[in-house]
mmCIF file of N, CA, C and O in Angstrom:
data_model
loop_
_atom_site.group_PDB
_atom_site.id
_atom_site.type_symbol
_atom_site.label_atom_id
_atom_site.label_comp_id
_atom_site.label_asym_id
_atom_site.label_seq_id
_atom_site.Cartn_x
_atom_site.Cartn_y
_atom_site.Cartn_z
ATOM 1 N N UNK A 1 52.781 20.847 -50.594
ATOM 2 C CA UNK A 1 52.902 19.834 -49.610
ATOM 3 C C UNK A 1 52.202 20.238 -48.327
ATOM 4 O O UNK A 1 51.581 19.433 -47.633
ATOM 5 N N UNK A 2 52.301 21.207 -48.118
ATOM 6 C CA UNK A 2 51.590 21.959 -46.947
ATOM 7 C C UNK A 2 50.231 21.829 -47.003
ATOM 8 O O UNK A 2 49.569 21.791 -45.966
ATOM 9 N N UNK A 3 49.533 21.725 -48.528
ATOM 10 C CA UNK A 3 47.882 21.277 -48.483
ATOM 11 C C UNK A 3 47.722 19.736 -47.909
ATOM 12 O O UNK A 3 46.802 19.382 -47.172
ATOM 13 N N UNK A 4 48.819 18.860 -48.397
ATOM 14 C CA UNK A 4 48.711 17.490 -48.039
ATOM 15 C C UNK A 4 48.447 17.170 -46.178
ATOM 16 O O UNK A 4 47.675 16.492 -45.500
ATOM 17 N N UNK A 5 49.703 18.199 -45.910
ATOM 18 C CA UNK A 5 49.707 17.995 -44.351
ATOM 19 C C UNK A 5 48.729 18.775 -43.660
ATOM 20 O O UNK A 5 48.756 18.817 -42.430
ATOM 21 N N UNK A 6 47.756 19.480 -44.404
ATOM 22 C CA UNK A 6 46.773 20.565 -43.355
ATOM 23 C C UNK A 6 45.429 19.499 -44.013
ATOM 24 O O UNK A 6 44.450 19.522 -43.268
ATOM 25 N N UNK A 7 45.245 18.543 -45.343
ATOM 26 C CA UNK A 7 44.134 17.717 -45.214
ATOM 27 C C UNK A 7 44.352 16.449 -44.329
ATOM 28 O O UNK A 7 43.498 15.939 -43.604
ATOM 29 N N UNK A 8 45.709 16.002 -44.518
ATOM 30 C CA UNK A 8 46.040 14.707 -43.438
ATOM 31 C C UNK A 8 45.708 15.533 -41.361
ATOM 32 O O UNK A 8 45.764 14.945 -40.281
ATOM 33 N N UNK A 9 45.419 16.904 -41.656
ATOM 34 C CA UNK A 9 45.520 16.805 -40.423
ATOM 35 C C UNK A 9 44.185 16.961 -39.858
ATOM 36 O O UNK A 9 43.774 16.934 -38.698
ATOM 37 N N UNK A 10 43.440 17.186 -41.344
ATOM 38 C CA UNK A 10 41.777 17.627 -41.234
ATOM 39 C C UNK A 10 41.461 16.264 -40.885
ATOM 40 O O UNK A 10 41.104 16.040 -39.728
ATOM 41 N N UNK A 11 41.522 15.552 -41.514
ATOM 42 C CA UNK A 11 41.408 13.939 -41.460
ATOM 43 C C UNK A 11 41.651 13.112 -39.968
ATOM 44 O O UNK A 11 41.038 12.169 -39.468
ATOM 45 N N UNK A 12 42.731 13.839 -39.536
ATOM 46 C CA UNK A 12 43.006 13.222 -37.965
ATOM 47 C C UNK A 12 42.090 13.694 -37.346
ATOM 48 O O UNK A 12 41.352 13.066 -36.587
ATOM 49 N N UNK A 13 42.033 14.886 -37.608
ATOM 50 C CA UNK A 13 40.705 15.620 -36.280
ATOM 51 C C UNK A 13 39.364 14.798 -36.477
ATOM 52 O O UNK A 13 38.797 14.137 -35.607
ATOM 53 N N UNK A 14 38.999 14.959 -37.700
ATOM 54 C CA UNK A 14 37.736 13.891 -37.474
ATOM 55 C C UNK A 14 37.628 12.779 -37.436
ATOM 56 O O UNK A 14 36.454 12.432 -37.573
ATOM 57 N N UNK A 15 38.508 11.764 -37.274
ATOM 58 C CA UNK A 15 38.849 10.735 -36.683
ATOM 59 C C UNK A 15 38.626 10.893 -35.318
ATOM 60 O O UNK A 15 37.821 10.383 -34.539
ATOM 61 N N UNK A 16 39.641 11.827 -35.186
ATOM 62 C CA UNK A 16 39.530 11.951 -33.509
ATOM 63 C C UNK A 16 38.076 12.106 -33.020
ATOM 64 O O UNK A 16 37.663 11.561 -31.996
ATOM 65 N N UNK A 17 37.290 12.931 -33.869
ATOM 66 C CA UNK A 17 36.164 13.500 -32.951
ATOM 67 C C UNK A 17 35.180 12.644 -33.526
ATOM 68 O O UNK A 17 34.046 12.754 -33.059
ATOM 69 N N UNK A 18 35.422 11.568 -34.710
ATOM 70 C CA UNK A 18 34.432 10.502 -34.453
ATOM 71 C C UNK A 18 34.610 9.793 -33.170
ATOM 72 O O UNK A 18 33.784 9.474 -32.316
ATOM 73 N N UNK A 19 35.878 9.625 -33.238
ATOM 74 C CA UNK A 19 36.254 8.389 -31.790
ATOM 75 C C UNK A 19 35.822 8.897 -30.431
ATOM 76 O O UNK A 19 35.599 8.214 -29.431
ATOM 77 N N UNK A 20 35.725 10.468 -30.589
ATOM 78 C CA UNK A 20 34.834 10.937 -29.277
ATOM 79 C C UNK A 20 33.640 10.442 -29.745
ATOM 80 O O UNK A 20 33.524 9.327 -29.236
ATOM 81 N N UNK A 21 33.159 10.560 -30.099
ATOM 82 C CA UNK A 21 31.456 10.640 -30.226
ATOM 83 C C UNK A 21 31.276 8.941 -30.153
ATOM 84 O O UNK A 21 30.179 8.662 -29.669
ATOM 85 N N UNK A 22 32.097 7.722 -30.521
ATOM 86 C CA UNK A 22 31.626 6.994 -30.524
ATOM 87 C C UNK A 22 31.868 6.253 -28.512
ATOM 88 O O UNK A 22 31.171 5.342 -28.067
ATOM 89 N N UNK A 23 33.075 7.027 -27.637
ATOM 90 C CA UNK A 23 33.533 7.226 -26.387
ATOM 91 C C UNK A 23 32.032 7.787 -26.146
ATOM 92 O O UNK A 23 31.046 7.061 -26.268
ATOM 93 N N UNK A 24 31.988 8.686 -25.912
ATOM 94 C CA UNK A 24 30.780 9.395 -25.727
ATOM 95 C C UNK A 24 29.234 8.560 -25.501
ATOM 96 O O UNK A 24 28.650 8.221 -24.472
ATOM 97 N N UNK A 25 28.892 8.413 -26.923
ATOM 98 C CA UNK A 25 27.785 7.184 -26.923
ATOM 99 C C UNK A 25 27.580 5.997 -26.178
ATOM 100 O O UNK A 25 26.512 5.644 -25.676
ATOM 101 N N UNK A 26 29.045 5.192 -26.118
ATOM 102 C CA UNK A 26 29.225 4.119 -25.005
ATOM 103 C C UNK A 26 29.123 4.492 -23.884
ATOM 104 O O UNK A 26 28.466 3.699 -23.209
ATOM 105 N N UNK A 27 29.556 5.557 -23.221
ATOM 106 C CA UNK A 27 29.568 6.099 -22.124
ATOM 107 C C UNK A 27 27.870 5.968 -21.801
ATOM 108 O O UNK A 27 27.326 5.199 -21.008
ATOM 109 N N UNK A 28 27.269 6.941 -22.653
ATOM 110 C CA UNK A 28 25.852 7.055 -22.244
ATOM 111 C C UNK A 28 25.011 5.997 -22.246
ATOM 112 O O UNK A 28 24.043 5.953 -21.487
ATOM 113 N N UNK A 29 25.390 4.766 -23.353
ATOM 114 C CA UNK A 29 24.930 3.678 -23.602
ATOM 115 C C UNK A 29 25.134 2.818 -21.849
ATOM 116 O O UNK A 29 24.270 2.561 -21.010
ATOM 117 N N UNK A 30 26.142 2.650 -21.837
ATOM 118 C CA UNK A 30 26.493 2.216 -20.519
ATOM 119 C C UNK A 30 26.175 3.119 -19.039
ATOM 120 O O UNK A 30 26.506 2.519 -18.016
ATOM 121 N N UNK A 31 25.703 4.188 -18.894
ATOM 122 C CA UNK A 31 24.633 4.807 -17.794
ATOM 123 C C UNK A 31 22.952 4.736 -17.912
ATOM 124 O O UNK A 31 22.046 4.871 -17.089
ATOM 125 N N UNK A 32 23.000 4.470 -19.291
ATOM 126 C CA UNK A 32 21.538 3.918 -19.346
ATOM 127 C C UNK A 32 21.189 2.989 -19.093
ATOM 128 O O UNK A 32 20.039 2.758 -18.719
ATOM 129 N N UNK A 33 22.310 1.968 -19.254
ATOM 130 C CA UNK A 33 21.943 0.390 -18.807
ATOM 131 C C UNK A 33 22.258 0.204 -16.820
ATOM 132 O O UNK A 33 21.653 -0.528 -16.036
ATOM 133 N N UNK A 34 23.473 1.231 -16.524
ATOM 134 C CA UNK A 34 23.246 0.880 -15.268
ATOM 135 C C UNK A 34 22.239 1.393 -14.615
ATOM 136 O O UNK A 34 22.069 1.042 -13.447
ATOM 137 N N UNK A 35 21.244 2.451 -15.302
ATOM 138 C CA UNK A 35 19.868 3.397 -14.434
ATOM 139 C C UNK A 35 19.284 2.258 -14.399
ATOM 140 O O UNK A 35 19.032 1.777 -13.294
ATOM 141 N N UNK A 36 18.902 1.499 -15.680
ATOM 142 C CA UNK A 36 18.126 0.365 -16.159
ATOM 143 C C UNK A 36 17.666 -0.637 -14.405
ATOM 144 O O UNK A 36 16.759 -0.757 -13.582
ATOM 145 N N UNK A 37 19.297 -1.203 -14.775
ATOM 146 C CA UNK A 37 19.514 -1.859 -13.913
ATOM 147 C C UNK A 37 19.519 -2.137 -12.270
ATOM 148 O O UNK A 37 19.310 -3.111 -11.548
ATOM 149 N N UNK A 38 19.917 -0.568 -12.061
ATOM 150 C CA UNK A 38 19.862 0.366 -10.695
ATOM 151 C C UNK A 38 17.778 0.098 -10.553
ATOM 152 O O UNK A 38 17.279 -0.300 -9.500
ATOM 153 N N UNK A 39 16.924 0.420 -11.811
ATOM 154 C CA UNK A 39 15.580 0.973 -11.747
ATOM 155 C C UNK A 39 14.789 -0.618 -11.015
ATOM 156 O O UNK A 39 13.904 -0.732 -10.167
ATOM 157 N N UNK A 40 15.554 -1.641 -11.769
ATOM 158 C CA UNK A 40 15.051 -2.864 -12.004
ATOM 159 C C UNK A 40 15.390 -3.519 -10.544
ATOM 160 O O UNK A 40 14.325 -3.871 -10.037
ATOM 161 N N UNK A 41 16.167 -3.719 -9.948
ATOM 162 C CA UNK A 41 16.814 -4.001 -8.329
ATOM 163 C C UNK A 41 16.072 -2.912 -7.538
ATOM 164 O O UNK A 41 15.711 -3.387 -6.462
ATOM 165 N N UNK A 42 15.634 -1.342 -7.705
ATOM 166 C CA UNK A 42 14.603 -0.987 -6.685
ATOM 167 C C UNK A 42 13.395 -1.753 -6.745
ATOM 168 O O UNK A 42 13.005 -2.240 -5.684
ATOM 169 N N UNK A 43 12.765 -1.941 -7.732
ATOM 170 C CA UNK A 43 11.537 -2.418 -8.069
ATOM 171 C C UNK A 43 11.510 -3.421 -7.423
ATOM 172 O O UNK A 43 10.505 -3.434 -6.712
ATOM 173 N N UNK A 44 12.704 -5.108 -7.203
ATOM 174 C CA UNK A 44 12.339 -5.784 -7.060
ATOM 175 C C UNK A 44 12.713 -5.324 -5.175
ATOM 176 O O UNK A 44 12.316 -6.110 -4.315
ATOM 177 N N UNK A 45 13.277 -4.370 -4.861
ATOM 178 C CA UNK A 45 13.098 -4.217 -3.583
ATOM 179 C C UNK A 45 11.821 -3.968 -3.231
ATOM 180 O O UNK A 45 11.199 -4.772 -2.537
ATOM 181 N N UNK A 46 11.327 -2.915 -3.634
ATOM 182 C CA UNK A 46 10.269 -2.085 -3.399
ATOM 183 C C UNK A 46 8.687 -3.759 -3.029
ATOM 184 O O UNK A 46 8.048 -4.053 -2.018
ATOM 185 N N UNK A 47 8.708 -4.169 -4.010
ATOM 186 C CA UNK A 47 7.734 -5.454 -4.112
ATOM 187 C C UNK A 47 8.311 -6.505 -3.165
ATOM 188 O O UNK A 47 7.280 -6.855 -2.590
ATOM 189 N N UNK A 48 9.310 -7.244 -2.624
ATOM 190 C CA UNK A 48 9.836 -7.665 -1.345
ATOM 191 C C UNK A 48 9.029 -6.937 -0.439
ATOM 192 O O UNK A 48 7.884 -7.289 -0.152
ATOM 193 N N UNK A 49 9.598 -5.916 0.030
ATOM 194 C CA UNK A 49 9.562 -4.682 0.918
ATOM 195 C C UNK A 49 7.496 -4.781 1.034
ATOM 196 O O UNK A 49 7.087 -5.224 2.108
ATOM 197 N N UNK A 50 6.749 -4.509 0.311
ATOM 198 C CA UNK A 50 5.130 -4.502 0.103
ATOM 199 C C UNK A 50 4.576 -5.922 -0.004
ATOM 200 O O UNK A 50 3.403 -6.124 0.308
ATOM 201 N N UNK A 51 5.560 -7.168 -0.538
ATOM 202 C CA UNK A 51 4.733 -8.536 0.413
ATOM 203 C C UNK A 51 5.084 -8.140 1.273
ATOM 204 O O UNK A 51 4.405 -7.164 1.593
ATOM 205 N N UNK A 52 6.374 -8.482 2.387
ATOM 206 C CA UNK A 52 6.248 -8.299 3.390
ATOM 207 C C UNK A 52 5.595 -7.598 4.341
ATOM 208 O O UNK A 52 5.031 -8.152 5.284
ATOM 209 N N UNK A 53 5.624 -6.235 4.152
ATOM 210 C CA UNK A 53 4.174 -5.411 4.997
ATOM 211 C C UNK A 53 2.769 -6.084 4.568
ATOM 212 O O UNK A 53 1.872 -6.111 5.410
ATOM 213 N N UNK A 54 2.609 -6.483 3.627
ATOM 214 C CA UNK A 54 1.725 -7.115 3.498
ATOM 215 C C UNK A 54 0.836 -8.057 4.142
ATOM 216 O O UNK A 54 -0.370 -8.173 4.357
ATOM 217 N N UNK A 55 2.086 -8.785 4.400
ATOM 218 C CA UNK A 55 1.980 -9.954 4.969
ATOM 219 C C UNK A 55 1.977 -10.339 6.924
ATOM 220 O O UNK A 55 1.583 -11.157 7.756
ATOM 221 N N UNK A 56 2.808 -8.923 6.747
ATOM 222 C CA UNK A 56 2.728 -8.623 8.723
ATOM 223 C C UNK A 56 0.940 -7.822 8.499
ATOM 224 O O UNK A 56 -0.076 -8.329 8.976
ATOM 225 N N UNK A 57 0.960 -6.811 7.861
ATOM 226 C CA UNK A 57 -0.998 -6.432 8.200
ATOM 227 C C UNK A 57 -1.759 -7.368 8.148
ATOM 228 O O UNK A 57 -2.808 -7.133 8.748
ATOM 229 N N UNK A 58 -1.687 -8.676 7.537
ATOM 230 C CA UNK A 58 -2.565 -9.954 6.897
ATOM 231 C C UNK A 58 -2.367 -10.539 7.872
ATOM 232 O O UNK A 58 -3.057 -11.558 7.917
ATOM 233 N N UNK A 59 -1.421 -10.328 9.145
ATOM 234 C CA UNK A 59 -1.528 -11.301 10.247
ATOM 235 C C UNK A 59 -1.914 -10.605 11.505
ATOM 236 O O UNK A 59 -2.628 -11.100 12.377
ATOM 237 N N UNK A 60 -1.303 -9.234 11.532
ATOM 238 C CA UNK A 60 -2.217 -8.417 12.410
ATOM 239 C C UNK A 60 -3.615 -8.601 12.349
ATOM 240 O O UNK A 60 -4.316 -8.920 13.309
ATOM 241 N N UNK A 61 -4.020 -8.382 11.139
ATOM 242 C CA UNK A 61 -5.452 -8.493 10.810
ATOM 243 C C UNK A 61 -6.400 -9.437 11.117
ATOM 244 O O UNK A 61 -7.606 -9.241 11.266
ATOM 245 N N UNK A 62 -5.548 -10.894 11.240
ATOM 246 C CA UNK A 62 -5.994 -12.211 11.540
ATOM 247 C C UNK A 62 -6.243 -11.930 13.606
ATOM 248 O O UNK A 62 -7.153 -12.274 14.360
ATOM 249 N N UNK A 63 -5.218 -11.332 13.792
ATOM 250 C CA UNK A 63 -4.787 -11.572 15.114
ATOM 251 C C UNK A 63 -5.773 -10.851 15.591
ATOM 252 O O UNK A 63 -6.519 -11.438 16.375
ATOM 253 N N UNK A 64 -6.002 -9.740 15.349
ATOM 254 C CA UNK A 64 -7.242 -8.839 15.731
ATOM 255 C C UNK A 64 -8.833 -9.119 15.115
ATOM 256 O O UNK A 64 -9.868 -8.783 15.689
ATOM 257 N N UNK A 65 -8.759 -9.672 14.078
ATOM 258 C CA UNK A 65 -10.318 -10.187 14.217
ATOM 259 C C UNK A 65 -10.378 -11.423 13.233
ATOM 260 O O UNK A 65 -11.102 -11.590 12.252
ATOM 261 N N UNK A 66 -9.483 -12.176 13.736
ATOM 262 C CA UNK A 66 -9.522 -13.534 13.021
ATOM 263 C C UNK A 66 -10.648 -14.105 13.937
ATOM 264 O O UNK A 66 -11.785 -14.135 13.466
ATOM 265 N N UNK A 67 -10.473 -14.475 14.967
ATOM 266 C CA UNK A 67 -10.894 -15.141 15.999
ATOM 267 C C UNK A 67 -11.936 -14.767 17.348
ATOM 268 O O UNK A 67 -11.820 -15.279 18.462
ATOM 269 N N UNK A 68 -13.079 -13.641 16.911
ATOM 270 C CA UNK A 68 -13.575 -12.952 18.004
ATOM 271 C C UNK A 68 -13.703 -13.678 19.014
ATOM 272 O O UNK A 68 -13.033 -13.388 20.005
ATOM 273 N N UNK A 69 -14.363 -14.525 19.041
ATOM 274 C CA UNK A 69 -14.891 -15.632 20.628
ATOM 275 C C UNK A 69 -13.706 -15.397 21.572
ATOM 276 O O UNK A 69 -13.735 -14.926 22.709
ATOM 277 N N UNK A 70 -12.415 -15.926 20.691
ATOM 278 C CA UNK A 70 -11.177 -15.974 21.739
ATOM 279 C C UNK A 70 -10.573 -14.396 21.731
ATOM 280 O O UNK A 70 -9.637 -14.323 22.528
ATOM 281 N N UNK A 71 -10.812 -13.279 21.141
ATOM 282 C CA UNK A 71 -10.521 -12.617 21.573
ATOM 283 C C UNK A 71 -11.493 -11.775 22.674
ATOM 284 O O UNK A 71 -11.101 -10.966 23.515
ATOM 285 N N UNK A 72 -12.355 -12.047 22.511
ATOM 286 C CA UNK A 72 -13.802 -11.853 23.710
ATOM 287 C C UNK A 72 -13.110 -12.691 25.002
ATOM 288 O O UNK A 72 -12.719 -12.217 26.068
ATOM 289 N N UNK A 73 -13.097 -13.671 24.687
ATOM 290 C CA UNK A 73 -12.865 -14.587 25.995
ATOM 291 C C UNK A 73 -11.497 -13.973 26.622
ATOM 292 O O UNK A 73 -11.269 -14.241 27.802
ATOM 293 N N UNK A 74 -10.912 -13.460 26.168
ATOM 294 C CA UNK A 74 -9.154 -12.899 26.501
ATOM 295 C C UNK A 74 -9.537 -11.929 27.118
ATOM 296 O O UNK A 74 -9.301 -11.935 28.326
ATOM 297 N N UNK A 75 -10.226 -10.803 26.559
ATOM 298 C CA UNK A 75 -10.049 -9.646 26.984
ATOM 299 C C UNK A 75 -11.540 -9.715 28.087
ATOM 300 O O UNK A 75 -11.759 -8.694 28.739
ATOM 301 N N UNK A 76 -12.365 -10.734 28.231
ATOM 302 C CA UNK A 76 -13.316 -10.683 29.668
ATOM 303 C C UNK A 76 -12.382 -11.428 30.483
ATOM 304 O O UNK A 76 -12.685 -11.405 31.676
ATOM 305 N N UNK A 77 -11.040 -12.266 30.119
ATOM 306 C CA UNK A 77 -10.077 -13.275 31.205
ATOM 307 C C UNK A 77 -9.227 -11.891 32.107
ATOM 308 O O UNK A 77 -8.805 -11.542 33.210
ATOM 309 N N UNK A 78 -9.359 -11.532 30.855
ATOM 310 C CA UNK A 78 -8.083 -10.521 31.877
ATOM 311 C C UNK A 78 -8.783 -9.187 32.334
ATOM 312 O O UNK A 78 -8.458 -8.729 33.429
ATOM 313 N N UNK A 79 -9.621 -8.603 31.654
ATOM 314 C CA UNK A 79 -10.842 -7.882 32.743
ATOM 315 C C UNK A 79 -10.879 -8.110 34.096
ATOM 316 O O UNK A 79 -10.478 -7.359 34.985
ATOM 317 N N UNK A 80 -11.431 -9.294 34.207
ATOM 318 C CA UNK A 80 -11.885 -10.370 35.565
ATOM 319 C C UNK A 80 -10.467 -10.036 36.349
ATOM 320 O O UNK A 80 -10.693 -9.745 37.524
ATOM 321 N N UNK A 81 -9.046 -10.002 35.997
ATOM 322 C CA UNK A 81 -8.104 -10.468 36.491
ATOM 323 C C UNK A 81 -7.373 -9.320 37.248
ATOM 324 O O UNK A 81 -6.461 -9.342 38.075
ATOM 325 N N UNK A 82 -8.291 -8.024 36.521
ATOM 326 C CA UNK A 82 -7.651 -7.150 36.858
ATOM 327 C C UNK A 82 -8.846 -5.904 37.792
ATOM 328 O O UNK A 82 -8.788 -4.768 38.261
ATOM 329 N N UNK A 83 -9.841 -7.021 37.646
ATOM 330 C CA UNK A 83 -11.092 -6.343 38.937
ATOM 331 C C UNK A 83 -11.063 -7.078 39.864
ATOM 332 O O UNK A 83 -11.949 -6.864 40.692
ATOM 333 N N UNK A 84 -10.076 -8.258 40.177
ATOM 334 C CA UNK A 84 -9.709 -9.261 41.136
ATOM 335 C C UNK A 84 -8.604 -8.320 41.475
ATOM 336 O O UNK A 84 -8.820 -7.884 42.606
ATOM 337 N N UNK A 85 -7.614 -7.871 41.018
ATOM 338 C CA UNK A 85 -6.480 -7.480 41.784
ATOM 339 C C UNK A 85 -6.803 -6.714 42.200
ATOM 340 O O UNK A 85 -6.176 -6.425 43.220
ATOM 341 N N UNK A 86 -8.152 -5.620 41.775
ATOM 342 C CA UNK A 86 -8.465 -3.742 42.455
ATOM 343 C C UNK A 86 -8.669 -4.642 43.557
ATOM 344 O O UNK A 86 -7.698 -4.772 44.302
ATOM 345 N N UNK A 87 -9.731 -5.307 43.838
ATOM 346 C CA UNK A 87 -10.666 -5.534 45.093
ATOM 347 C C UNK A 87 -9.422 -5.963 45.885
ATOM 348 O O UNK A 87 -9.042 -5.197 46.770
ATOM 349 N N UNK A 88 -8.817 -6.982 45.691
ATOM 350 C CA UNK A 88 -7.652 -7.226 46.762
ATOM 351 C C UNK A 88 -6.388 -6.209 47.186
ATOM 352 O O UNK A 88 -5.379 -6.324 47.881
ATOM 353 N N UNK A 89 -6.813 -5.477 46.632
ATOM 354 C CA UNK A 89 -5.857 -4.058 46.960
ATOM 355 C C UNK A 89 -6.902 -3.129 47.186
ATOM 356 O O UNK A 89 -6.192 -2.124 47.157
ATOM 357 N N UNK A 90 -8.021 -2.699 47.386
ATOM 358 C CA UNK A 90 -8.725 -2.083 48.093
ATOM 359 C C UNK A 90 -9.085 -2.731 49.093
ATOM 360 O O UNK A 90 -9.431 -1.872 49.904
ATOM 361 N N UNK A 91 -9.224 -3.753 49.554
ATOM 362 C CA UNK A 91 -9.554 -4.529 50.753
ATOM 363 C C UNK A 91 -8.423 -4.549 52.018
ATOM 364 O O UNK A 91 -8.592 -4.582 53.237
ATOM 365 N N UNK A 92 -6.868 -4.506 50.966
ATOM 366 C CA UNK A 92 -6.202 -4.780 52.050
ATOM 367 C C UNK A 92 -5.532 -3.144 52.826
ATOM 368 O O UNK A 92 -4.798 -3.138 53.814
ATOM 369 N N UNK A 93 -6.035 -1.809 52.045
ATOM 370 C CA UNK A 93 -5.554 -0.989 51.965
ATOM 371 C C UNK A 93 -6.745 -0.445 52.772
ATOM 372 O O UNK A 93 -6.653 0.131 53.856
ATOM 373 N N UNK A 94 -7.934 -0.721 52.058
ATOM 374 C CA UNK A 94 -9.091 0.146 52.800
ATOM 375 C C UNK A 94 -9.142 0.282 54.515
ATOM 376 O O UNK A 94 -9.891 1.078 55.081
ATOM 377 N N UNK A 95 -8.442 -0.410 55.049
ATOM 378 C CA UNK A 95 -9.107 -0.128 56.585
ATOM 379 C C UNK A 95 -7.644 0.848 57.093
ATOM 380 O O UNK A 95 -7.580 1.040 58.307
ATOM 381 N N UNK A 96 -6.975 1.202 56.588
ATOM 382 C CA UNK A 96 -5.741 2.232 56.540
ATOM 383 C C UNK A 96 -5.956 3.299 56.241
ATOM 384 O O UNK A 96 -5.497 4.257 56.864
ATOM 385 N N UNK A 97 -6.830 3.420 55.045
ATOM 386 C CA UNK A 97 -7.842 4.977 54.552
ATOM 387 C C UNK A 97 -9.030 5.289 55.469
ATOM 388 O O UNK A 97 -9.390 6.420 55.795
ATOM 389 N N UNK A 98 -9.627 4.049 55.863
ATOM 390 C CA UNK A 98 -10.743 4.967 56.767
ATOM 391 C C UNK A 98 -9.969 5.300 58.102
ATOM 392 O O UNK A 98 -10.319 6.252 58.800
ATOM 393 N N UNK A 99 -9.039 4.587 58.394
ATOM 394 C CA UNK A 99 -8.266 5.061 59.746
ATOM 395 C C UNK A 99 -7.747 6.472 59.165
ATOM 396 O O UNK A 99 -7.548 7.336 60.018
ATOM 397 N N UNK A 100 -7.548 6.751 58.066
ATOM 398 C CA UNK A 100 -6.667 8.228 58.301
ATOM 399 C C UNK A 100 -8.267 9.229 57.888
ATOM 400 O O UNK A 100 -8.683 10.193 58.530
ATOM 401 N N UNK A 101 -8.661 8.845 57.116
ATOM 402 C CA UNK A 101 -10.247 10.065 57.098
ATOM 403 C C UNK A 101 -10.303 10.180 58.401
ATOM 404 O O UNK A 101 -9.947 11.186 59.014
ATOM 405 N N UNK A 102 -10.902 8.821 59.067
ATOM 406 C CA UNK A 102 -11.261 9.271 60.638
ATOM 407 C C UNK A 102 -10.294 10.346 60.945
ATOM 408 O O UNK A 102 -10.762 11.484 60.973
ATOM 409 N N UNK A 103 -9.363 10.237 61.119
ATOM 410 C CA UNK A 103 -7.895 11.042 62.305
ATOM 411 C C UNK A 103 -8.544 12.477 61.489
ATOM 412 O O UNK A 103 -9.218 13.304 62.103
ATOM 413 N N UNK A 104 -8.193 12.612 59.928
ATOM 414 C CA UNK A 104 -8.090 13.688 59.708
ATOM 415 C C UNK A 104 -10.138 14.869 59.345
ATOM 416 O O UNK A 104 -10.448 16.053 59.218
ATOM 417 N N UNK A 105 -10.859 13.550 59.342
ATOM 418 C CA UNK A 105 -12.221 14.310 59.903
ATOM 419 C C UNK A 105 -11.955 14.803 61.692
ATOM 420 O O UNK A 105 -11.958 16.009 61.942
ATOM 421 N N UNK A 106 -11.754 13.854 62.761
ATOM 422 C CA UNK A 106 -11.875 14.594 63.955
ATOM 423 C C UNK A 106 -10.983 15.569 64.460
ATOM 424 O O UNK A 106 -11.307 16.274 65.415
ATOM 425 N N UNK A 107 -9.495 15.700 63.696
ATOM 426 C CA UNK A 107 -8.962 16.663 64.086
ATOM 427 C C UNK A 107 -9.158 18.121 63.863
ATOM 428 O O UNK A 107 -9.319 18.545 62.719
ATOM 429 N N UNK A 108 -9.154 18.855 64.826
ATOM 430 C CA UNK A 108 -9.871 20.159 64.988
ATOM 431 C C UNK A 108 -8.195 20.892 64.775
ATOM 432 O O UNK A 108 -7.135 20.467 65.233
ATOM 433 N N UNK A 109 -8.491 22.383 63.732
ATOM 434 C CA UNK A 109 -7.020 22.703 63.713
ATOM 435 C C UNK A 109 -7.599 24.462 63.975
ATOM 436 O O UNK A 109 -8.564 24.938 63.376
ATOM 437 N N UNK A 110 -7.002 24.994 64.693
ATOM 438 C CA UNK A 110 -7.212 26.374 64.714
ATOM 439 C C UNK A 110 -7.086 27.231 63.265
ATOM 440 O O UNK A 110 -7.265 28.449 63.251
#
């Protein structure tokens, strides 16, 4: 009787350690599908993510040489605007600088 109960118990164990292996398999079955899945949601980030830069350089790009004339005309508008402000600030400043050269050309210092 003792052979009966040491094959009934051979029998449980590999039961048991099929039922691991088939635990086991699902387990891995089911981390492969969430990498899968995890792989498939970067990707569609990643391609979002590259139109979009895409699509901001494709307008930079426009912005900077879509349009030369008007960007010529911009950057001689505001040139002009800003050799208008020197002169009116050297004009109103200049007779304050030659007053102090003068003082500090005629003063004689031991």
């Amino acid at each position: 009787m003792d052979s009966n109960r040491g094959q009934g118990g051979i029998q449980l164990l590999l039961a048991a350690e099929q039922e691991a292996q088939h635990i086991v398999n699902a387990a891995k079955s089911a981390k492969q599908a969430r990498l899968k899945q995890a792989k498939e949601e970067a990707e569609k980030e990643i391609a979002a993510f590259r139109a979009h830069m895409e699509a901001e350089y494709q307008k930079k790009l426009a912005q900077s040489s879509g349009d030369s004339g008007a960007n010529v005309k911009r950057l001689e508008a505001e040139t002009e605007a800003k050799i208008n402000h020197l002169k009116t600030e050297a004009a109103r400043i200049s007779h304050d600088v030659a007053h102090m050269l003068l003082r500090h050309v005629t003063t004689v210092k031991n």
